[in-house]
Structures are given as structure tokens and as C-alpha cells.
PDB file of N, CA and C in Angstrom:
ATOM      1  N   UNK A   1       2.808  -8.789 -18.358  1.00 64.00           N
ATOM      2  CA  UNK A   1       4.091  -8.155 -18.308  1.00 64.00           C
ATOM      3  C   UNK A   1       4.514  -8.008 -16.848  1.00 64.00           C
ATOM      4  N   UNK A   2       5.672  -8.434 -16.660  1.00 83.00           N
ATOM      5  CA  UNK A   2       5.922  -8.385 -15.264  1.00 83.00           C
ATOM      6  C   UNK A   2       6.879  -7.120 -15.147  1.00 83.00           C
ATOM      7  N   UNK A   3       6.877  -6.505 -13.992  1.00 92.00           N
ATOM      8  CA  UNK A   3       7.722  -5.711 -13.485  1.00 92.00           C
ATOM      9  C   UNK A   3       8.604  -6.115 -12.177  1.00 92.00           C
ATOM     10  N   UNK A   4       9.861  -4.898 -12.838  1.00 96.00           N
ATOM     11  CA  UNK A   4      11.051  -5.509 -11.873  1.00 96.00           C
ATOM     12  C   UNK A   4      10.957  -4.782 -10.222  1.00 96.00           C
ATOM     13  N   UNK A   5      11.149  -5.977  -9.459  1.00 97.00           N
ATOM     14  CA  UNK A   5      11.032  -5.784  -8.360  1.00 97.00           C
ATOM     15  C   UNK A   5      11.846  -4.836  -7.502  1.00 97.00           C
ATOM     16  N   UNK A   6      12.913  -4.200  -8.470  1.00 98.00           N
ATOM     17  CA  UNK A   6      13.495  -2.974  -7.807  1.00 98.00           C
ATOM     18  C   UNK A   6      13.103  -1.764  -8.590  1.00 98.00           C
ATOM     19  N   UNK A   7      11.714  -1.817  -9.486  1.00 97.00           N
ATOM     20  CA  UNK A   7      11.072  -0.420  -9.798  1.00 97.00           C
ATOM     21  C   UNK A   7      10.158  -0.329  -9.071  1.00 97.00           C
ATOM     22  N   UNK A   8       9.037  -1.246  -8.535  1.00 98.00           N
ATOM     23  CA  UNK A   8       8.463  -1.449  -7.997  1.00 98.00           C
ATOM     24  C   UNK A   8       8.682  -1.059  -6.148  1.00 98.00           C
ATOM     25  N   UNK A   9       9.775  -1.161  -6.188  1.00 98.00           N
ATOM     26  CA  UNK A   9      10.418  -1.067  -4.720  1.00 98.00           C
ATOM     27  C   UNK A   9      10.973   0.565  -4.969  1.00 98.00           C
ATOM     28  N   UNK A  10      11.340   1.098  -5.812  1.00 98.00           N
ATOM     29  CA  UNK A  10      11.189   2.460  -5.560  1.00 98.00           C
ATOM     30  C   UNK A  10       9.851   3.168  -5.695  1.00 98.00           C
ATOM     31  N   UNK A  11       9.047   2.959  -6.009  1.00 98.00           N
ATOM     32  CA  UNK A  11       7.561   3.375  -6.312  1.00 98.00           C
ATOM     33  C   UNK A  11       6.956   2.967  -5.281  1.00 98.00           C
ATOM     34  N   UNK A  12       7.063   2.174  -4.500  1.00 98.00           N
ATOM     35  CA  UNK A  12       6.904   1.952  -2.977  1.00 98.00           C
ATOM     36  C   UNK A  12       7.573   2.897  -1.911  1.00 98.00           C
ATOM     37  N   UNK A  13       8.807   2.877  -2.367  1.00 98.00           N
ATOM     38  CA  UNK A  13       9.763   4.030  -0.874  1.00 98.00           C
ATOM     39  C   UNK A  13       9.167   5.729  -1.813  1.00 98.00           C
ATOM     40  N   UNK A  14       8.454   5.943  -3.154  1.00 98.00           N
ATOM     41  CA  UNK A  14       8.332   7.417  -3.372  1.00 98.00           C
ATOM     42  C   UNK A  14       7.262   7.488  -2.547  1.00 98.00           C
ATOM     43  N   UNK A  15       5.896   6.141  -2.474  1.00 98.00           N
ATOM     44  CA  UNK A  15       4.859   6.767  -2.692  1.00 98.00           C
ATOM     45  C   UNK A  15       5.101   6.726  -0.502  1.00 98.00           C
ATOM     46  N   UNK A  16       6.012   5.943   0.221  1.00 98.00           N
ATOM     47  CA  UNK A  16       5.685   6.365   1.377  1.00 98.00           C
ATOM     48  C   UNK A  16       6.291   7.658   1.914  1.00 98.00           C
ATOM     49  N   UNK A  17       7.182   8.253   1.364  1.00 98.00           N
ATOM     50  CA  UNK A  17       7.897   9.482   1.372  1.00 98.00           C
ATOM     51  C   UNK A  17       6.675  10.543   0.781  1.00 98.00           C
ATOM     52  N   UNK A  18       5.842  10.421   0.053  1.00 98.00           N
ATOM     53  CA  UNK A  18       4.691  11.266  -0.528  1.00 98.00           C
ATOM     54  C   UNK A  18       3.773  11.451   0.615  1.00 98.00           C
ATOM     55  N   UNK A  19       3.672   9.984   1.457  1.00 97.00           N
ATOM     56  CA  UNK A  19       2.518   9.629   2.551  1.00 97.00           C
ATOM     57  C   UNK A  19       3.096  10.494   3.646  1.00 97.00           C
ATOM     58  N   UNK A  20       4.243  10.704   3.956  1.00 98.00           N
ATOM     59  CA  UNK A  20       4.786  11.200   5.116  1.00 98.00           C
ATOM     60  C   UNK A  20       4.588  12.846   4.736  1.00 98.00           C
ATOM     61  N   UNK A  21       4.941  13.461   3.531  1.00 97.00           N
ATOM     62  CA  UNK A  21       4.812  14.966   3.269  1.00 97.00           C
ATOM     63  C   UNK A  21       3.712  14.921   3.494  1.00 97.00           C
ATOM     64  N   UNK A  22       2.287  14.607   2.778  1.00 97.00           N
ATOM     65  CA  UNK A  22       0.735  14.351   3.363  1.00 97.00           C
ATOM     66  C   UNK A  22       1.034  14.308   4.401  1.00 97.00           C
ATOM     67  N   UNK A  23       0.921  13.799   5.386  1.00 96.00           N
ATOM     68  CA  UNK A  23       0.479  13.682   6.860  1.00 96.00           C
ATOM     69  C   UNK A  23       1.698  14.888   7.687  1.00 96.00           C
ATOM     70  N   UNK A  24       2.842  15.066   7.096  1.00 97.00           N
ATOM     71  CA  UNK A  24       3.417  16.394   8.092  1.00 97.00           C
ATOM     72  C   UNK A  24       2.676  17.683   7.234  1.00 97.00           C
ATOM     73  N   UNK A  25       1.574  17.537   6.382  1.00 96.00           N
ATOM     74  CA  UNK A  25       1.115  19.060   5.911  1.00 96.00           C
ATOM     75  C   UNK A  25      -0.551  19.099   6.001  1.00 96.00           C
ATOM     76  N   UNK A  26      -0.676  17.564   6.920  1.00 95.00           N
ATOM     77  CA  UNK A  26      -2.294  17.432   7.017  1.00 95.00           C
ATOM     78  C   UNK A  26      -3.408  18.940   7.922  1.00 95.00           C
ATOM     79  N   UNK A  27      -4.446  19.207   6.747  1.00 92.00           N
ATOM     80  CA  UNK A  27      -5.272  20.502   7.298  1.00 92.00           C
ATOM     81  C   UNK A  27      -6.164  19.721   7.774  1.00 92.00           C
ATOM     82  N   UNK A  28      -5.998  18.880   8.868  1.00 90.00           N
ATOM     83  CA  UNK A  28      -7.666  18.585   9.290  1.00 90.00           C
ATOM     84  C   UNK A  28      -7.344  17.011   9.119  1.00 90.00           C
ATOM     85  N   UNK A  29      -8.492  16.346   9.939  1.00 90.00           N
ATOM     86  CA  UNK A  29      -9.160  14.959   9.604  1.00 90.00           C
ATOM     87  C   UNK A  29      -9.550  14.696   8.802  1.00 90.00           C
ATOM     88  N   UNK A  30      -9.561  14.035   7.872  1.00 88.00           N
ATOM     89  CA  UNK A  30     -10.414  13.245   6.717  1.00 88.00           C
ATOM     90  C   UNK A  30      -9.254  14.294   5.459  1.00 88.00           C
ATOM     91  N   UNK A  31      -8.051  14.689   5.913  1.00 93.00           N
ATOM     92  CA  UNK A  31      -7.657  15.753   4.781  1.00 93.00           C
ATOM     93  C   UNK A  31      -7.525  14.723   3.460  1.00 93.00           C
ATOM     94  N   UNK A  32      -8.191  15.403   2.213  1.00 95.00           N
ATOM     95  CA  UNK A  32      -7.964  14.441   1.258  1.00 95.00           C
ATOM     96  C   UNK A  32      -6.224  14.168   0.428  1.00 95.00           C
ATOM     97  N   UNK A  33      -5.571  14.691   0.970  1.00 96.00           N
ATOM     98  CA  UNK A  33      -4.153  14.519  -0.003  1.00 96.00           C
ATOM     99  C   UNK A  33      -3.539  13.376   1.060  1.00 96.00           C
ATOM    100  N   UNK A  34      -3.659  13.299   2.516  1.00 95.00           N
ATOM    101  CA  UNK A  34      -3.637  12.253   3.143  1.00 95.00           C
ATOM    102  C   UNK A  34      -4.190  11.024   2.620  1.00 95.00           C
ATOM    103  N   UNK A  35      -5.374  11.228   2.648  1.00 94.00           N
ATOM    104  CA  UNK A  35      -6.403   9.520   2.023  1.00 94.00           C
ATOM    105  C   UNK A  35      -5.847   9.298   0.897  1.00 94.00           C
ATOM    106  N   UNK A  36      -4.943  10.105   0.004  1.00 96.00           N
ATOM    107  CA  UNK A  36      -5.047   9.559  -1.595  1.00 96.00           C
ATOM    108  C   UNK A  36      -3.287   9.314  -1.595  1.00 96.00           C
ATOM    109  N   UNK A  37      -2.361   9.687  -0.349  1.00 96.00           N
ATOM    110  CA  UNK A  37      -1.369   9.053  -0.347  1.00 96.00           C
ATOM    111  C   UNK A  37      -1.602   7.793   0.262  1.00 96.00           C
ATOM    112  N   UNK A  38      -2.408   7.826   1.634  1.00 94.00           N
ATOM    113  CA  UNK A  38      -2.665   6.338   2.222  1.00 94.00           C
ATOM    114  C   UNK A  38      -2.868   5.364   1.153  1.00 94.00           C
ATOM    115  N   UNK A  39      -3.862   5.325   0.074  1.00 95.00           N
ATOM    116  CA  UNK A  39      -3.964   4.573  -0.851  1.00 95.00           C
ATOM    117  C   UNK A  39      -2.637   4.414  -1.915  1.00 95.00           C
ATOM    118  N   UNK A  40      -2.381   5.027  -2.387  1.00 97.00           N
ATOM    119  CA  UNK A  40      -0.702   5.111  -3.487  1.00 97.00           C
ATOM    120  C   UNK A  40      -0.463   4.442  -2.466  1.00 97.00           C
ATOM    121  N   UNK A  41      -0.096   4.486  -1.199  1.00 97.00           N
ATOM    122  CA  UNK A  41       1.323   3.357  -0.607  1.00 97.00           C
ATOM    123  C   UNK A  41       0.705   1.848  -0.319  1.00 97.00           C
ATOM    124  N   UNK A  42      -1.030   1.889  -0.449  1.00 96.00           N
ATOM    125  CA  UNK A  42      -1.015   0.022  -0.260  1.00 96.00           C
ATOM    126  C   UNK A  42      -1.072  -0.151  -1.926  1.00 96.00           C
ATOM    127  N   UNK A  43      -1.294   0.934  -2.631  1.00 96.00           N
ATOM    128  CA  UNK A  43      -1.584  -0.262  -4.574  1.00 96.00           C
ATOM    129  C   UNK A  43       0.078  -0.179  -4.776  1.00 96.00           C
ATOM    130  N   UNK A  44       0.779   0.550  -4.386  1.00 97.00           N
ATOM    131  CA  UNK A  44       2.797   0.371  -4.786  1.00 97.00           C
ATOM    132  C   UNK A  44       2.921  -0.850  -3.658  1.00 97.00           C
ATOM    133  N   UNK A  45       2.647  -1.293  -2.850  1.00 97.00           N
ATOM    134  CA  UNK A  45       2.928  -2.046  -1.944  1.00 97.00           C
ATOM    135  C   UNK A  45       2.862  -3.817  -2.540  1.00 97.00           C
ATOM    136  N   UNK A  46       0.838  -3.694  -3.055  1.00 96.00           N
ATOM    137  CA  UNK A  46       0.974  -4.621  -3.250  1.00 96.00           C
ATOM    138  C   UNK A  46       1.438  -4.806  -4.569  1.00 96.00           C
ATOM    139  N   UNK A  47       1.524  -4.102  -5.524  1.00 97.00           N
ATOM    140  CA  UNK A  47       2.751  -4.182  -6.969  1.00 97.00           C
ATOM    141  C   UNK A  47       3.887  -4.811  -6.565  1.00 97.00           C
ATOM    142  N   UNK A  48       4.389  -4.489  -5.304  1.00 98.00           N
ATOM    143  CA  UNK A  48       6.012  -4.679  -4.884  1.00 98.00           C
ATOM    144  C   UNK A  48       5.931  -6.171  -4.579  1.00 98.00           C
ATOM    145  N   UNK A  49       4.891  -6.448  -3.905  1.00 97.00           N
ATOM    146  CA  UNK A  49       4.640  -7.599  -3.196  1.00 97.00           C
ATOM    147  C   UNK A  49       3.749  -8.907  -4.434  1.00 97.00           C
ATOM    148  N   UNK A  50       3.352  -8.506  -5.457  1.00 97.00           N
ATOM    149  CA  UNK A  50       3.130  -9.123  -6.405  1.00 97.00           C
ATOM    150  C   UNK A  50       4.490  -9.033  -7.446  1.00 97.00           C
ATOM    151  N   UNK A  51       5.508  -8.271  -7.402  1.00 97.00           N
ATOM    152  CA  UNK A  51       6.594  -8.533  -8.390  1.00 97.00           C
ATOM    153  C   UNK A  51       7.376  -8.867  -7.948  1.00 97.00           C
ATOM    154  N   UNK A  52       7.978  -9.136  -6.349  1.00 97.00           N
ATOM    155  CA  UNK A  52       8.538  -9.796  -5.615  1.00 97.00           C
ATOM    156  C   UNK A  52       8.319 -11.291  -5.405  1.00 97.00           C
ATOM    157  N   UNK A  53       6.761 -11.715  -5.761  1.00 97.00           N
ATOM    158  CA  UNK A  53       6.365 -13.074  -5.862  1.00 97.00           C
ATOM    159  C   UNK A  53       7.035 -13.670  -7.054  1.00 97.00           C
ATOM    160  N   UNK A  54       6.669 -12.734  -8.244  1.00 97.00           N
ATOM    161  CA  UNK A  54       6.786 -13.146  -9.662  1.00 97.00           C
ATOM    162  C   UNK A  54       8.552 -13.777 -10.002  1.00 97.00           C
ATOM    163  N   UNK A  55       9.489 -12.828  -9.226  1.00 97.00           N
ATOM    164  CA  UNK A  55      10.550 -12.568  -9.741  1.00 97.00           C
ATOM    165  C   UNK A  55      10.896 -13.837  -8.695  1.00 97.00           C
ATOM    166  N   UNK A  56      11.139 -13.728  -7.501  1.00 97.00           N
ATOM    167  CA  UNK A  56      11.952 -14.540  -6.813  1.00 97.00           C
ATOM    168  C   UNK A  56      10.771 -15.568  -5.476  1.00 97.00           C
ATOM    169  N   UNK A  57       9.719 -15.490  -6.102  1.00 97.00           N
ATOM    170  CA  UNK A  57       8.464 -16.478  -4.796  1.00 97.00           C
ATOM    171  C   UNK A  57       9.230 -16.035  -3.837  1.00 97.00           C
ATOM    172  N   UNK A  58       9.030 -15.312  -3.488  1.00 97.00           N
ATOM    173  CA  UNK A  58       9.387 -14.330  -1.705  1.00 97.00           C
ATOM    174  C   UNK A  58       8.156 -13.415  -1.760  1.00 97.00           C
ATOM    175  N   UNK A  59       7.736 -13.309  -0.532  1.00 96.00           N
ATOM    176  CA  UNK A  59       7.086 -12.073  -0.360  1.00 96.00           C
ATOM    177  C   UNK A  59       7.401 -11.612   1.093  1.00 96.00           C
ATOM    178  N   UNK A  60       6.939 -10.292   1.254  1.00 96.00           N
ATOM    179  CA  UNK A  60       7.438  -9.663   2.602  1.00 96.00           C
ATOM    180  C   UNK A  60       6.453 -10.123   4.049  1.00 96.00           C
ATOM    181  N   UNK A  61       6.696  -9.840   5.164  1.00 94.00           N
ATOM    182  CA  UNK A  61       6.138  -9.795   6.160  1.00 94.00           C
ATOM    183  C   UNK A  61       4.836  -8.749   6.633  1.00 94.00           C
ATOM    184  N   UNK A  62       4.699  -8.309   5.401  1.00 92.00           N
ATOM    185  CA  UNK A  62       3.196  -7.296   5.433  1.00 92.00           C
ATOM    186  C   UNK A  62       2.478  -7.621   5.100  1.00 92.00           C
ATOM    187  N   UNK A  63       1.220  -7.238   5.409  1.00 89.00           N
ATOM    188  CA  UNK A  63      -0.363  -7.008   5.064  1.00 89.00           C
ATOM    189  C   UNK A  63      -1.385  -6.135   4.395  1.00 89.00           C
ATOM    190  N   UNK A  64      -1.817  -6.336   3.498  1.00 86.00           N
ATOM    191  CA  UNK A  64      -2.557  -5.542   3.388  1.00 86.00           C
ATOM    192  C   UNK A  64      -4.562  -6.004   3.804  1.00 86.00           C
ATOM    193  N   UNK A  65      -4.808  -5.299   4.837  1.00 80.00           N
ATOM    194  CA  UNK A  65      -6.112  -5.811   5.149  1.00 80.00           C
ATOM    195  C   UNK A  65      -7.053  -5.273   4.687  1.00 80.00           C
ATOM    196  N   UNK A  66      -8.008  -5.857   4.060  1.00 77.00           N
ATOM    197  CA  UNK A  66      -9.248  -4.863   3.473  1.00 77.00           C
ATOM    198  C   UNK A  66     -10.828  -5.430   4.468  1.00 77.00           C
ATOM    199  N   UNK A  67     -11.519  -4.494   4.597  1.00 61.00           N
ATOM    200  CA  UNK A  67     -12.892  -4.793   5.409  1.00 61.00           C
ATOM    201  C   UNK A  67     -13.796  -5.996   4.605  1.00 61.00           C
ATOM    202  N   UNK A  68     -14.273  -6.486   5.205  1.00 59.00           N
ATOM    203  CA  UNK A  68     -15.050  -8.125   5.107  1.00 59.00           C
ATOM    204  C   UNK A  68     -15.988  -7.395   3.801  1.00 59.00           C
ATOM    205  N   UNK A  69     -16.623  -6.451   4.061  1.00 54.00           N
ATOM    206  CA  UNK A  69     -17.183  -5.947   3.117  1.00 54.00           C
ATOM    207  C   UNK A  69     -16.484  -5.379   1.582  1.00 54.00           C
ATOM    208  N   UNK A  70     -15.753  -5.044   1.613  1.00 49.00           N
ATOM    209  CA  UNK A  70     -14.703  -5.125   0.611  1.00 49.00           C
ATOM    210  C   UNK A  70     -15.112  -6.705  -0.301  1.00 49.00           C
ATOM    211  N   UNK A  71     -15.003  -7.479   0.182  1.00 50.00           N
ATOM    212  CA  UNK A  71     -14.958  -8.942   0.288  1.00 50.00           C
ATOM    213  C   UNK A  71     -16.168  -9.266  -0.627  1.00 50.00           C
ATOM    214  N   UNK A  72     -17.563  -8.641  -0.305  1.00 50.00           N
ATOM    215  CA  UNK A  72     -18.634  -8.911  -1.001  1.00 50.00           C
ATOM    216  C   UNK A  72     -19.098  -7.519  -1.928  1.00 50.00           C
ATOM    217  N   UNK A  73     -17.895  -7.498  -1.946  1.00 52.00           N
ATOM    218  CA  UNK A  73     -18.248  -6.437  -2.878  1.00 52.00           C
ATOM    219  C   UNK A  73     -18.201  -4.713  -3.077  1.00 52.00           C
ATOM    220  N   UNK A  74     -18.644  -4.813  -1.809  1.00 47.00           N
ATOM    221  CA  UNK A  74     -18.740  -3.283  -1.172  1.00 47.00           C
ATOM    222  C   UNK A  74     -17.177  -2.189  -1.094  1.00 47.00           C
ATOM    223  N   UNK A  75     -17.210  -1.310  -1.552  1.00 50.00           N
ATOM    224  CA  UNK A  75     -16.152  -0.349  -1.517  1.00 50.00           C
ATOM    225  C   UNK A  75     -15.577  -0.082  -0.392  1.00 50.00           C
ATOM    226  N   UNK A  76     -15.155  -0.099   0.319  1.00 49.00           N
ATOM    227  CA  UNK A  76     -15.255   0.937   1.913  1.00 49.00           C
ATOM    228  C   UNK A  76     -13.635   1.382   1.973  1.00 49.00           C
ATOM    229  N   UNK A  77     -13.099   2.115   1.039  1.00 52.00           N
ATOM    230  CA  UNK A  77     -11.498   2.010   1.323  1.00 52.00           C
ATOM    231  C   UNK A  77     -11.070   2.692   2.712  1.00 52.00           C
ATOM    232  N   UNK A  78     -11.963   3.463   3.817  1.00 53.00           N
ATOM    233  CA  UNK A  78     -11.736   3.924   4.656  1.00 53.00           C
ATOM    234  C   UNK A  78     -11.021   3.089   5.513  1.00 53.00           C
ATOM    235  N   UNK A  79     -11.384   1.557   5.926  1.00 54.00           N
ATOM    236  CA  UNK A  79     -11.431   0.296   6.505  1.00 54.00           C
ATOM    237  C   UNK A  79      -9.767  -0.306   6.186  1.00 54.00           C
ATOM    238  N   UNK A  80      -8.988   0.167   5.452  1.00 55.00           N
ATOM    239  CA  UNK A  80      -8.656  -0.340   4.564  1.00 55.00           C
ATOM    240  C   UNK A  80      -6.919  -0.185   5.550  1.00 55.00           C
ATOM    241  N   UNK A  81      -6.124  -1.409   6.107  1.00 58.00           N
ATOM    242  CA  UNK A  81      -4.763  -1.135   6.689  1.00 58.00           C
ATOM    243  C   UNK A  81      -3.560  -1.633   6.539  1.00 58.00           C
ATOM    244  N   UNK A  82      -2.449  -1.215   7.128  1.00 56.00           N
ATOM    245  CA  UNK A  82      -1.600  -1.730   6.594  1.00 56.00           C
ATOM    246  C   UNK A  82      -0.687  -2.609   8.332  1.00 56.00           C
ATOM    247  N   UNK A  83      -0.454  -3.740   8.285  1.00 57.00           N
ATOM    248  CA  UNK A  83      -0.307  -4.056   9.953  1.00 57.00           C
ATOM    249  C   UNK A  83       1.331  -5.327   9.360  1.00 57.00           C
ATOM    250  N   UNK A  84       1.638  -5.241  10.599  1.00 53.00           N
ATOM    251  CA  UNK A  84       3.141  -5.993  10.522  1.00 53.00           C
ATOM    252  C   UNK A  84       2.605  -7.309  11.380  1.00 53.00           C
ATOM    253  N   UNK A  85       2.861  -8.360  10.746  1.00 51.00           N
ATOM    254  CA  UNK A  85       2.624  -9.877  11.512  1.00 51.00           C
ATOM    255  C   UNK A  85       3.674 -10.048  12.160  1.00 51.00           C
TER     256      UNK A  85
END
């Protein structure tokens, strides 16, 4: 089932508007409502960027990078970024 690339694209602009309240209400380093928006904005990202493929083969100028270890297997979402080419 595919989804439309302008629900997807608001579920992307909520979850970075969620990321920004997290980080202007962050208690500390490692605060967990931070880490669990950081994540919501790369899995809406790459939704956006997988229903943007589906609908019109375009995709955006972002990245999502995951650690080599990720790769074989290993969890490490700490590692885990978002960078502009």
C-alpha cells in the first residue's frame, strides 16, 4: 500500500516541529524525549523519501546515515544522522 506523498510530508514537518519542542525543553544530555523525537524525524523522513520515490521517482537531497555496524547487524541508533549533500 503506498502512501501519499503529501501525508507523508506532513508527518515529516509534525515530527520535526515535535524534534524542535524536544530539544527547546531538553533536561540534560542523553534527555530521552530528545532521542525518541531524533528518531520519529529520520523513520517520517525516510517514509517521505520512500513515497516520494513511489509516487513521482524523485527523491530529495538528504541522507539518512546509519553506522557500518548497523550494516552487520548491530543496533547502535546513537550513530545514527541526518547530513545535506
Amino acid at each position: 500500500m503506498s502512501i501519499d506523498p503529501r501525508v507523508a510530508l506532513q508527518s515529516l514537518t509534525t515530527a520535526l516541529e515535535e524534534h524542535l519542542i524536544a530539544a527547546s525543553n531538553r533536561r540534560g544530555d542523553g534527555d530521552p524525549s530528545v532521542e525518541a523525537a531524533f528518531f520519529a524525524v529520520a523513520d517520517a523522513f525516510e517514509v517521505y523519501e520512500d513515497a516520494l520515490y513511489e509516487a513521482y521517482s524523485e527523491v530529495t537531497p538528504l541522507q539518512v546515515f546509519e553506522d557500518e555496524d548497523d550494516e552487520a547487524g548491530i543496533d547502535d541508533d546513537e550513530d545514527l544522522e541526518i547530513v545535506q549533500d
